[in-house]
Amino acid sequence: MATELYDLTIPVLVRALHILSAILEKGAAHAEAQGIDPATLTQARLAADMAPLIKQVQFVSDTAKGAAIRIGGLDPVPMADTESSFPELQDRIARTIAFLESVPREKIDGHEDAEVILQTPGGALTFTGRSYALGFVLPNLFFHVTTAYALLRQAGVPLGKLDYLGPVTA
Amino acid sequence: MATELYDLTIPVLVRALHILSAILEKGAAHAEAQGIDPATLTQARLAADMAPLIKQVQFVSDTAKGAAIRIGGLDPVPMADTESSFPELQDRIARTIAFLESVPREKIDGHEDAEVILQTPGGALTFTGRSYALGFVLPNLFFHVTTAYALLRQAGVPLGKLDYLGPVTA
């Protein structure tokens, strides 16, 4: 049976947020064990003009909640980008998951062909619900989770590919 | 209307391969323009124990063709991992796209609940067609495209987020 838009988005987003949370836990534990200032990790960047780890986590959160809000036509759920520590990032992730889990399936399903408009610094982008999910939300989500993983990996946190892929849920 | 498994996989994979191709083109052009040995880029790694750029591209190819083969129950399409230059990587990507575009929709659609077994060094993983697509193929695909992007970005290739997201196709 074909895949409903809810199943194509909400559980995938929630799963990625749990995986990101577990990756960040390992980062925090590594800093603690090695006596590294956690800010060395939370402020790490892959390149001088790329966003630091904190921002990558905020982008994951924004991408995930934005998906539900734009597809479902829901009210914005503002979250101030004020996080500066691992515990605060975990709290941001938990609040994002709680919001996503509160979104009723009927707000998402059936919106495959509905217009979704994304305002960007470069102008408005027009998608359908499906093209937004497959051509923006999921690529962007995994971009920022992967970048967070790469930042911690490059900083020496003991992480492997299975931390990124997470448990198999058939 | 809910999303068929073909639409959830093949066009998303093809799109990511085109985007990866364009990113690599910019990498090759940068090496040429700056007089950098292209091997400096193709052998770049984010960490000593992470795979170099060439391998990231091979992983994207393997993930993409493996998705069609495993979901569709198709014969393997072996591609020797012998690439060592940007043109060879482009050829690998082109062959992968050509294969994916040859897969008939009817081989993929309807396999949402069919068993998919993935052999890994750590043992066999059992998925359904849908959980494999959403919980393995797409996360893994975007992991390796993002890592390729990050490697080139870190090496100074002039790339931005829009290179990764690609053109909007509503």
Tab-separated table of N, CA and C in Angstrom, chain B:
chain	number	residue	atom	x	y	z
B	1	MET	N	-3.082	12.168	-2.790
B	1	MET	CA	-2.932	10.727	-3.000
B	1	MET	C	-1.615	10.265	-2.411
B	2	ALA	N	-1.673	9.176	-1.702
B	2	ALA	CA	-0.475	8.642	-1.050
B	2	ALA	C	0.628	8.404	-2.084
B	3	THR	N	1.842	8.264	-1.600
B	3	THR	CA	3.020	8.202	-2.471
B	3	THR	C	3.416	6.756	-2.746
B	4	GLU	N	3.500	6.411	-4.025
B	4	GLU	CA	3.911	5.054	-4.408
B	4	GLU	C	5.393	4.863	-4.089
B	5	LEU	N	5.780	3.626	-3.886
B	5	LEU	CA	7.161	3.337	-3.472
B	5	LEU	C	8.175	3.743	-4.545
B	6	TYR	N	7.774	3.628	-5.804
B	6	TYR	CA	8.661	4.080	-6.882
B	6	TYR	C	8.980	5.571	-6.689
B	7	ASP	N	7.935	6.370	-6.471
B	7	ASP	CA	8.119	7.826	-6.356
B	7	ASP	C	8.900	8.212	-5.102
B	8	LEU	N	8.856	7.336	-4.130
B	8	LEU	CA	9.537	7.576	-2.862
B	8	LEU	C	11.020	7.223	-2.962
B	9	THR	N	11.383	6.527	-4.016
B	9	THR	CA	12.770	6.067	-4.137
B	9	THR	C	13.439	6.533	-5.439
B	10	ILE	N	13.037	5.982	-6.566
B	10	ILE	CA	13.805	6.170	-7.806
B	10	ILE	C	14.046	7.641	-8.158
B	11	PRO	N	13.006	8.480	-8.255
B	11	PRO	CA	13.305	9.884	-8.631
B	11	PRO	C	14.109	10.627	-7.569
B	12	VAL	N	13.952	10.238	-6.310
B	12	VAL	CA	14.710	10.889	-5.234
B	12	VAL	C	16.194	10.506	-5.353
B	13	LEU	N	16.438	9.247	-5.675
B	13	LEU	CA	17.809	8.767	-5.843
B	13	LEU	C	18.460	9.413	-7.068
B	14	VAL	N	17.706	9.471	-8.155
B	14	VAL	CA	18.240	10.061	-9.398
B	14	VAL	C	18.562	11.538	-9.169
B	15	ARG	N	17.665	12.207	-8.471
B	15	ARG	CA	17.875	13.635	-8.203
B	15	ARG	C	19.144	13.851	-7.375
B	16	ALA	N	19.321	13.028	-6.352
B	16	ALA	CA	20.505	13.164	-5.504
B	16	ALA	C	21.788	12.884	-6.292
B	17	LEU	N	21.714	11.945	-7.212
B	17	LEU	CA	22.897	11.637	-8.037
B	17	LEU	C	23.240	12.802	-8.961
B	18	HIS	N	22.216	13.448	-9.526
B	18	HIS	CA	22.475	14.632	-10.359
B	18	HIS	C	23.104	15.750	-9.526
B	19	ILE	N	22.605	15.921	-8.315
B	19	ILE	CA	23.144	16.961	-7.437
B	19	ILE	C	24.594	16.640	-7.079
B	20	LEU	N	24.849	15.388	-6.744
B	20	LEU	CA	26.226	14.973	-6.436
B	20	LEU	C	27.143	15.221	-7.626
B	21	SER	N	26.654	14.911	-8.814
B	21	SER	CA	27.435	15.143	-10.030
B	21	SER	C	27.805	16.621	-10.167
B	22	ALA	N	26.845	17.493	-9.934
B	22	ALA	CA	27.099	18.935	-10.065
B	22	ALA	C	28.089	19.422	-9.009
B	23	ILE	N	27.993	18.869	-7.806
B	23	ILE	CA	28.924	19.232	-6.728
B	23	ILE	C	30.345	18.805	-7.104
B	24	LEU	N	30.460	17.597	-7.650
B	24	LEU	CA	31.784	17.103	-8.048
B	24	LEU	C	32.350	17.912	-9.212
B	25	GLU	N	31.466	18.341	-10.122
B	25	GLU	CA	31.913	19.210	-11.228
B	25	GLU	C	32.569	20.462	-10.675
B	26	LYS	N	31.952	21.046	-9.642
B	26	LYS	CA	32.522	22.259	-9.058
B	26	LYS	C	33.854	21.955	-8.382
B	27	GLY	N	33.962	20.767	-7.798
B	27	GLY	CA	35.227	20.358	-7.187
B	27	GLY	C	36.326	20.236	-8.227
B	28	ALA	N	36.010	19.579	-9.330
B	28	ALA	CA	37.000	19.389	-10.401
B	28	ALA	C	37.397	20.733	-10.999
B	29	ALA	N	36.408	21.613	-11.189
B	29	ALA	CA	36.689	22.934	-11.770
B	29	ALA	C	37.574	23.759	-10.836
B	30	HIS	N	37.323	23.632	-9.536
B	30	HIS	CA	38.118	24.366	-8.548
B	30	HIS	C	39.569	23.883	-8.567
B	31	ALA	N	39.742	22.569	-8.613
B	31	ALA	CA	41.109	22.016	-8.653
B	31	ALA	C	41.838	22.531	-9.889
B	32	GLU	N	41.157	22.490	-11.005
B	32	GLU	CA	41.715	22.970	-12.282
B	32	GLU	C	42.086	24.454	-12.187
B	33	ALA	N	41.144	25.267	-11.719
B	33	ALA	CA	41.355	26.717	-11.675
B	33	ALA	C	42.473	27.103	-10.709
B	34	GLN	N	42.593	26.345	-9.611
B	34	GLN	CA	43.575	26.703	-8.576
B	34	GLN	C	44.890	25.947	-8.726
B	35	GLY	N	44.971	25.093	-9.736
B	35	GLY	CA	46.179	24.303	-9.903
B	35	GLY	C	46.410	23.310	-8.770
B	36	ILE	N	45.298	22.800	-8.207
B	36	ILE	CA	45.387	21.810	-7.120
B	36	ILE	C	45.346	20.417	-7.748
B	37	ASP	N	46.177	19.513	-7.259
B	37	ASP	CA	46.108	18.122	-7.702
B	37	ASP	C	44.716	17.582	-7.352
B	38	PRO	N	43.944	17.130	-8.349
B	38	PRO	CA	42.576	16.650	-8.057
B	38	PRO	C	42.564	15.557	-6.989
B	39	ALA	N	43.655	14.774	-6.891
B	39	ALA	CA	43.696	13.703	-5.886
B	39	ALA	C	43.634	14.249	-4.464
B	40	THR	N	44.061	15.515	-4.294
B	40	THR	CA	43.938	16.139	-2.976
B	40	THR	C	42.469	16.178	-2.556
B	41	LEU	N	41.605	16.375	-3.528
B	41	LEU	CA	40.166	16.413	-3.227
B	41	LEU	C	39.567	15.003	-3.209
B	42	THR	N	39.884	14.188	-4.214
B	42	THR	CA	39.230	12.875	-4.291
B	42	THR	C	39.659	11.958	-3.156
B	43	GLN	N	40.830	12.230	-2.568
B	43	GLN	CA	41.299	11.403	-1.447
B	43	GLN	C	41.056	12.067	-0.094
B	44	ALA	N	40.401	13.215	-0.086
B	44	ALA	CA	40.174	13.927	1.181
B	44	ALA	C	39.231	13.140	2.084
B	45	ARG	N	39.478	13.238	3.395
B	45	ARG	CA	38.650	12.582	4.413
B	45	ARG	C	38.303	13.596	5.489
B	46	LEU	N	37.142	13.424	6.127
B	46	LEU	CA	36.775	14.294	7.249
B	46	LEU	C	37.502	13.879	8.523
B	47	ALA	N	37.842	12.604	8.609
B	47	ALA	CA	38.605	12.090	9.753
B	47	ALA	C	39.426	10.925	9.217
B	48	ALA	N	40.531	10.631	9.913
B	48	ALA	CA	41.470	9.627	9.403
B	48	ALA	C	40.779	8.281	9.176
B	49	ASP	N	39.792	7.964	10.020
B	49	ASP	CA	39.121	6.673	9.885
B	49	ASP	C	37.749	6.798	9.212
B	50	MET	N	37.576	7.867	8.445
B	50	MET	CA	36.365	7.974	7.614
B	50	MET	C	36.784	7.777	6.154
B	51	ALA	N	35.828	7.419	5.330
B	51	ALA	CA	36.130	7.099	3.933
B	51	ALA	C	36.394	8.371	3.126
B	52	PRO	N	37.301	8.276	2.148
B	52	PRO	CA	37.608	9.448	1.316
B	52	PRO	C	36.482	9.742	0.322
B	53	LEU	N	36.617	10.884	-0.348
B	53	LEU	CA	35.573	11.332	-1.275
B	53	LEU	C	35.192	10.258	-2.299
B	54	ILE	N	36.176	9.616	-2.889
B	54	ILE	CA	35.869	8.589	-3.903
B	54	ILE	C	34.925	7.541	-3.332
B	55	LYS	N	35.220	7.097	-2.141
B	55	LYS	CA	34.404	6.058	-1.507
B	55	LYS	C	33.005	6.588	-1.187
B	56	GLN	N	32.910	7.865	-0.811
B	56	GLN	CA	31.586	8.443	-0.534
B	56	GLN	C	30.711	8.374	-1.785
B	57	VAL	N	31.312	8.646	-2.933
B	57	VAL	CA	30.555	8.606	-4.191
B	57	VAL	C	30.162	7.156	-4.510
B	58	GLN	N	31.081	6.239	-4.289
B	58	GLN	CA	30.761	4.823	-4.523
B	58	GLN	C	29.636	4.370	-3.595
B	59	PHE	N	29.632	4.863	-2.359
B	59	PHE	CA	28.562	4.513	-1.408
B	59	PHE	C	27.214	5.065	-1.877
B	60	VAL	N	27.224	6.282	-2.411
B	60	VAL	CA	25.963	6.841	-2.937
B	60	VAL	C	25.450	5.939	-4.056
B	61	SER	N	26.357	5.566	-4.962
B	61	SER	CA	25.979	4.695	-6.073
B	61	SER	C	25.448	3.355	-5.561
B	62	ASP	N	26.168	2.760	-4.623
B	62	ASP	CA	25.754	1.449	-4.088
B	62	ASP	C	24.407	1.533	-3.373
B	63	THR	N	24.229	2.586	-2.598
B	63	THR	CA	22.957	2.756	-1.882
B	63	THR	C	21.812	2.898	-2.870
B	64	ALA	N	22.040	3.675	-3.924
B	64	ALA	CA	20.982	3.952	-4.903
B	64	ALA	C	20.639	2.704	-5.712
B	65	LYS	N	21.649	2.046	-6.270
B	65	LYS	CA	21.310	0.875	-7.093
B	65	LYS	C	20.848	-0.279	-6.207
B	66	GLY	N	21.424	-0.379	-5.006
B	66	GLY	CA	20.992	-1.427	-4.081
B	66	GLY	C	19.523	-1.287	-3.714
B	67	ALA	N	19.055	-0.066	-3.604
B	67	ALA	CA	17.641	0.160	-3.268
B	67	ALA	C	16.742	-0.456	-4.334
B	68	ALA	N	17.028	-0.147	-5.573
B	68	ALA	CA	16.191	-0.671	-6.667
B	68	ALA	C	16.306	-2.189	-6.757
B	69	ILE	N	17.522	-2.695	-6.591
B	69	ILE	CA	17.759	-4.136	-6.726
B	69	ILE	C	17.068	-4.910	-5.605
B	70	ARG	N	17.215	-4.425	-4.375
B	70	ARG	CA	16.633	-5.172	-3.249
B	70	ARG	C	15.109	-5.050	-3.228
B	71	ILE	N	14.585	-3.871	-3.458
B	71	ILE	CA	13.124	-3.723	-3.435
B	71	ILE	C	12.511	-4.446	-4.630
B	72	GLY	N	13.156	-4.324	-5.773
B	72	GLY	CA	12.595	-4.900	-6.997
B	72	GLY	C	12.947	-6.361	-7.222
B	73	GLY	N	13.803	-6.921	-6.366
B	73	GLY	CA	14.232	-8.307	-6.589
B	73	GLY	C	14.952	-8.460	-7.921
B	74	LEU	N	15.765	-7.478	-8.250
B	74	LEU	CA	16.457	-7.470	-9.545
B	74	LEU	C	17.831	-8.117	-9.426
B	75	ASP	N	18.391	-8.483	-10.553
B	75	ASP	CA	19.752	-9.025	-10.555
B	75	ASP	C	20.738	-7.941	-10.127
B	76	PRO	N	21.792	-8.339	-9.426
B	76	PRO	CA	22.826	-7.364	-9.045
B	76	PRO	C	23.399	-6.652	-10.272
B	77	VAL	N	23.808	-5.425	-10.076
B	77	VAL	CA	24.441	-4.636	-11.137
B	77	VAL	C	25.822	-4.249	-10.609
B	78	PRO	N	26.770	-5.173	-10.718
B	78	PRO	CA	28.082	-4.909	-10.104
B	78	PRO	C	28.784	-3.737	-10.790
B	79	MET	N	29.392	-2.908	-9.991
B	79	MET	CA	30.247	-1.837	-10.520
B	79	MET	C	31.534	-1.894	-9.706
B	80	ALA	N	32.620	-2.192	-10.408
B	80	ALA	CA	33.905	-2.322	-9.712
B	80	ALA	C	34.284	-0.977	-9.113
B	81	ASP	N	34.725	-0.992	-7.885
B	81	ASP	CA	35.073	0.266	-7.208
B	81	ASP	C	36.493	0.675	-7.587
B	82	THR	N	36.667	0.983	-8.875
B	82	THR	CA	38.021	1.270	-9.372
B	82	THR	C	38.228	2.745	-9.721
B	83	GLU	N	37.229	3.581	-9.445
B	83	GLU	CA	37.345	4.985	-9.827
B	83	GLU	C	38.493	5.668	-9.065
B	84	SER	N	39.218	6.509	-9.787
B	84	SER	CA	40.297	7.238	-9.107
B	84	SER	C	40.378	8.697	-9.533
B	85	SER	N	39.427	9.159	-10.345
B	85	SER	CA	39.476	10.549	-10.808
B	85	SER	C	38.054	11.104	-10.892
B	86	PHE	N	37.958	12.417	-10.991
B	86	PHE	CA	36.639	13.045	-11.137
B	86	PHE	C	35.885	12.521	-12.365
B	87	PRO	N	36.537	12.430	-13.548
B	87	PRO	CA	35.776	11.905	-14.702
B	87	PRO	C	35.270	10.476	-14.463
B	88	GLU	N	36.068	9.654	-13.800
B	88	GLU	CA	35.609	8.287	-13.518
B	88	GLU	C	34.442	8.282	-12.533
B	89	LEU	N	34.472	9.201	-11.582
B	89	LEU	CA	33.341	9.295	-10.647
B	89	LEU	C	32.080	9.742	-11.385
B	90	GLN	N	32.243	10.679	-12.316
B	90	GLN	CA	31.088	11.130	-13.107
B	90	GLN	C	30.527	9.966	-13.926
B	91	ASP	N	31.416	9.139	-14.451
B	91	ASP	CA	30.964	7.994	-15.235
B	91	ASP	C	30.191	7.013	-14.344
B	92	ARG	N	30.697	6.797	-13.153
B	92	ARG	CA	30.004	5.905	-12.201
B	92	ARG	C	28.601	6.432	-11.896
B	93	ILE	N	28.517	7.735	-11.670
B	93	ILE	CA	27.212	8.345	-11.369
B	93	ILE	C	26.278	8.202	-12.571
B	94	ALA	N	26.805	8.444	-13.759
B	94	ALA	CA	25.972	8.359	-14.975
B	94	ALA	C	25.462	6.929	-15.176
B	95	ARG	N	26.313	5.934	-14.930
B	95	ARG	CA	25.877	4.540	-15.085
B	95	ARG	C	24.824	4.178	-14.035
B	96	THR	N	24.981	4.743	-12.853
B	96	THR	CA	24.002	4.462	-11.792
B	96	THR	C	22.649	5.079	-12.149
B	97	ILE	N	22.684	6.319	-12.644
B	97	ILE	CA	21.439	6.970	-13.061
B	97	ILE	C	20.785	6.184	-14.198
B	98	ALA	N	21.593	5.764	-15.174
B	98	ALA	CA	21.042	5.017	-16.323
B	98	ALA	C	20.368	3.730	-15.856
B	99	PHE	N	21.008	3.050	-14.900
B	99	PHE	CA	20.386	1.828	-14.364
B	99	PHE	C	19.056	2.149	-13.687
B	100	LEU	N	19.059	3.150	-12.813
B	100	LEU	CA	17.830	3.490	-12.074
B	100	LEU	C	16.708	3.860	-13.037
B	101	GLU	N	17.072	4.589	-14.082
B	101	GLU	CA	16.039	5.023	-15.045
B	101	GLU	C	15.518	3.858	-15.876
B	102	SER	N	16.250	2.740	-15.862
B	102	SER	CA	15.798	1.558	-16.612
B	102	SER	C	14.861	0.675	-15.787
B	103	VAL	N	14.725	0.987	-14.504
B	103	VAL	CA	13.901	0.132	-13.628
B	103	VAL	C	12.424	0.480	-13.828
B	104	PRO	N	11.614	-0.495	-14.231
B	104	PRO	CA	10.197	-0.191	-14.455
B	104	PRO	C	9.467	0.034	-13.131
B	105	ARG	N	8.578	0.992	-13.137
B	105	ARG	CA	7.775	1.314	-11.956
B	105	ARG	C	7.130	0.069	-11.344
B	106	GLU	N	6.679	-0.853	-12.191
B	106	GLU	CA	5.945	-2.010	-11.648
B	106	GLU	C	6.827	-2.966	-10.863
B	107	LYS	N	8.145	-2.813	-10.994
B	107	LYS	CA	9.039	-3.648	-10.176
B	107	LYS	C	9.131	-3.131	-8.738
B	108	ILE	N	8.777	-1.873	-8.536
B	108	ILE	CA	8.960	-1.237	-7.227
B	108	ILE	C	7.628	-1.066	-6.491
B	109	ASP	N	6.633	-0.542	-7.192
B	109	ASP	CA	5.353	-0.257	-6.536
B	109	ASP	C	4.741	-1.522	-5.933
B	110	GLY	N	4.119	-1.363	-4.783
B	110	GLY	CA	3.441	-2.487	-4.143
B	110	GLY	C	4.336	-3.314	-3.238
B	111	HIS	N	5.624	-2.983	-3.179
B	111	HIS	CA	6.553	-3.766	-2.352
B	111	HIS	C	6.741	-3.159	-0.955
B	112	GLU	N	5.827	-2.298	-0.557
B	112	GLU	CA	5.967	-1.614	0.746
B	112	GLU	C	6.144	-2.590	1.908
B	113	ASP	N	5.412	-3.701	1.886
B	113	ASP	CA	5.443	-4.616	3.030
B	113	ASP	C	6.248	-5.880	2.746
B	114	ALA	N	6.849	-5.956	1.573
B	114	ALA	CA	7.681	-7.128	1.242
B	114	ALA	C	8.968	-7.084	2.055
B	115	GLU	N	9.477	-8.240	2.388
B	115	GLU	CA	10.698	-8.308	3.186
B	115	GLU	C	11.913	-7.890	2.349
B	116	VAL	N	12.758	-7.094	2.947
B	116	VAL	CA	14.036	-6.720	2.332
B	116	VAL	C	15.135	-7.100	3.318
B	117	ILE	N	16.072	-7.891	2.864
B	117	ILE	CA	17.169	-8.304	3.744
B	117	ILE	C	18.462	-7.651	3.270
B	118	LEU	N	19.105	-6.988	4.202
B	118	LEU	CA	20.351	-6.298	3.891
B	118	LEU	C	21.479	-7.004	4.637
B	119	GLN	N	22.417	-7.527	3.885
B	119	GLN	CA	23.572	-8.186	4.506
B	119	GLN	C	24.589	-7.118	4.879
B	120	THR	N	24.994	-7.107	6.116
B	120	THR	CA	26.014	-6.152	6.562
B	120	THR	C	27.123	-6.927	7.267
B	121	PRO	N	28.270	-6.276	7.453
B	121	PRO	CA	29.357	-6.942	8.178
B	121	PRO	C	28.902	-7.402	9.574
B	122	GLY	N	27.918	-6.698	10.147
B	122	GLY	CA	27.465	-7.042	11.491
B	122	GLY	C	26.329	-8.055	11.507
B	123	GLY	N	25.937	-8.548	10.329
B	123	GLY	CA	24.836	-9.502	10.278
B	123	GLY	C	23.741	-9.034	9.333
B	124	ALA	N	22.704	-9.838	9.170
B	124	ALA	CA	21.614	-9.499	8.254
B	124	ALA	C	20.608	-8.597	8.958
B	125	LEU	N	20.175	-7.552	8.254
B	125	LEU	CA	19.140	-6.663	8.777
B	125	LEU	C	17.865	-6.910	7.970
B	126	THR	N	16.750	-7.055	8.665
B	126	THR	CA	15.488	-7.325	7.980
B	126	THR	C	14.578	-6.104	8.047
B	127	PHE	N	14.179	-5.645	6.882
B	127	PHE	CA	13.304	-4.492	6.746
B	127	PHE	C	12.042	-4.898	5.988
B	128	THR	N	11.093	-3.971	5.909
B	128	THR	CA	10.070	-4.036	4.866
B	128	THR	C	10.532	-3.077	3.763
B	129	GLY	N	9.894	-3.144	2.623
B	129	GLY	CA	10.248	-2.222	1.547
B	129	GLY	C	10.174	-0.778	2.007
B	130	ARG	N	9.118	-0.460	2.767
B	130	ARG	CA	8.952	0.924	3.214
B	130	ARG	C	9.978	1.306	4.273
B	131	SER	N	10.200	0.436	5.255
B	131	SER	CA	11.142	0.795	6.325
B	131	SER	C	12.574	0.853	5.781
B	132	TYR	N	12.836	0.033	4.781
B	132	TYR	CA	14.161	0.084	4.130
B	132	TYR	C	14.340	1.421	3.407
B	133	ALA	N	13.316	1.838	2.674
B	133	ALA	CA	13.404	3.109	1.935
B	133	ALA	C	13.554	4.288	2.889
B	134	LEU	N	12.693	4.344	3.903
B	134	LEU	CA	12.660	5.519	4.777
B	134	LEU	C	13.682	5.465	5.912
B	135	GLY	N	14.037	4.255	6.341
B	135	GLY	CA	14.904	4.119	7.506
B	135	GLY	C	16.339	3.750	7.165
B	136	PHE	N	16.581	3.422	5.900
B	136	PHE	CA	17.965	3.110	5.521
B	136	PHE	C	18.392	3.838	4.242
B	137	VAL	N	17.649	3.636	3.168
B	137	VAL	CA	18.105	4.144	1.862
B	137	VAL	C	18.245	5.674	1.871
B	138	LEU	N	17.182	6.371	2.237
B	138	LEU	CA	17.258	7.837	2.158
B	138	LEU	C	18.239	8.426	3.176
B	139	PRO	N	18.220	7.987	4.444
B	139	PRO	CA	19.234	8.518	5.363
B	139	PRO	C	20.665	8.247	4.887
B	140	ASN	N	20.891	7.046	4.373
B	140	ASN	CA	22.241	6.683	3.938
B	140	ASN	C	22.645	7.463	2.686
B	141	LEU	N	21.705	7.588	1.761
B	141	LEU	CA	21.954	8.364	0.546
B	141	LEU	C	22.404	9.781	0.890
B	142	PHE	N	21.602	10.455	1.718
B	142	PHE	CA	21.903	11.853	2.021
B	142	PHE	C	23.134	11.979	2.919
B	143	PHE	N	23.399	10.951	3.716
B	143	PHE	CA	24.637	10.955	4.520
B	143	PHE	C	25.845	11.083	3.592
B	144	HIS	N	25.886	10.262	2.564
B	144	HIS	CA	27.086	10.238	1.724
B	144	HIS	C	27.155	11.432	0.763
B	145	VAL	N	26.005	11.936	0.324
B	145	VAL	CA	26.026	13.160	-0.493
B	145	VAL	C	26.494	14.336	0.373
B	146	THR	N	25.971	14.413	1.586
B	146	THR	CA	26.366	15.497	2.493
B	146	THR	C	27.847	15.418	2.836
B	147	THR	N	28.346	14.199	3.053
B	147	THR	CA	29.760	14.050	3.392
B	147	THR	C	30.649	14.457	2.216
B	148	ALA	N	30.221	14.105	1.001
B	148	ALA	CA	30.968	14.536	-0.187
B	148	ALA	C	30.985	16.065	-0.270
B	149	TYR	N	29.815	16.666	-0.050
B	149	TYR	CA	29.703	18.135	-0.044
B	149	TYR	C	30.639	18.721	1.014
B	150	ALA	N	30.603	18.156	2.223
B	150	ALA	CA	31.400	18.687	3.330
B	150	ALA	C	32.891	18.585	3.038
B	151	LEU	N	33.296	17.482	2.437
B	151	LEU	CA	34.714	17.297	2.097
B	151	LEU	C	35.187	18.379	1.131
B	152	LEU	N	34.374	18.647	0.117
B	152	LEU	CA	34.765	19.659	-0.870
B	152	LEU	C	34.681	21.057	-0.275
B	153	ARG	N	33.658	21.259	0.543
B	153	ARG	CA	33.484	22.552	1.221
B	153	ARG	C	34.691	22.839	2.098
B	154	GLN	N	35.111	21.824	2.850
B	154	GLN	CA	36.241	21.982	3.759
B	154	GLN	C	37.543	22.200	2.979
B	155	ALA	N	37.576	21.697	1.757
B	155	ALA	CA	38.772	21.851	0.916
B	155	ALA	C	38.763	23.185	0.171
B	156	GLY	N	37.751	24.005	0.422
B	156	GLY	CA	37.745	25.344	-0.162
B	156	GLY	C	36.997	25.480	-1.473
B	157	VAL	N	36.332	24.431	-1.922
B	157	VAL	CA	35.551	24.533	-3.155
B	157	VAL	C	34.366	25.472	-2.903
B	158	PRO	N	34.145	26.440	-3.798
B	158	PRO	CA	33.045	27.392	-3.581
B	158	PRO	C	31.686	26.741	-3.791
B	159	LEU	N	31.140	26.213	-2.714
B	159	LEU	CA	29.838	25.549	-2.744
B	159	LEU	C	28.960	26.179	-1.676
B	160	GLY	N	27.672	26.183	-1.894
B	160	GLY	CA	26.729	26.667	-0.889
B	160	GLY	C	25.597	25.677	-0.749
B	161	LYS	N	24.757	25.947	0.224
B	161	LYS	CA	23.670	25.020	0.534
B	161	LYS	C	22.789	24.732	-0.677
B	162	LEU	N	22.617	25.727	-1.545
B	162	LEU	CA	21.745	25.512	-2.705
B	162	LEU	C	22.334	24.484	-3.663
B	163	ASP	N	23.670	24.334	-3.653
B	163	ASP	CA	24.271	23.275	-4.468
B	163	ASP	C	23.829	21.907	-3.966
B	164	TYR	N	23.683	21.797	-2.647
B	164	TYR	CA	23.243	20.524	-2.068
B	164	TYR	C	21.741	20.308	-2.261
B	165	LEU	N	20.975	21.365	-2.069
B	165	LEU	CA	19.511	21.199	-2.188
B	165	LEU	C	19.084	21.027	-3.645
B	166	GLY	N	19.830	21.648	-4.553
B	166	GLY	CA	19.488	21.514	-5.970
B	166	GLY	C	18.275	22.342	-6.334
B	167	PRO	N	17.937	22.318	-7.628
B	167	PRO	CA	16.793	23.113	-8.092
B	167	PRO	C	15.490	22.593	-7.483
B	168	VAL	N	14.619	23.505	-7.168
B	168	VAL	CA	13.299	23.120	-6.650
B	168	VAL	C	12.469	22.571	-7.791
B	169	THR	N	11.916	21.385	-7.567
B	169	THR	CA	11.074	20.781	-8.593
B	169	THR	C	9.730	20.472	-7.977
B	170	ALA	N	8.835	21.439	-8.062
B	170	ALA	CA	7.501	21.264	-7.476
B	170	ALA	C	6.732	20.220	-8.283
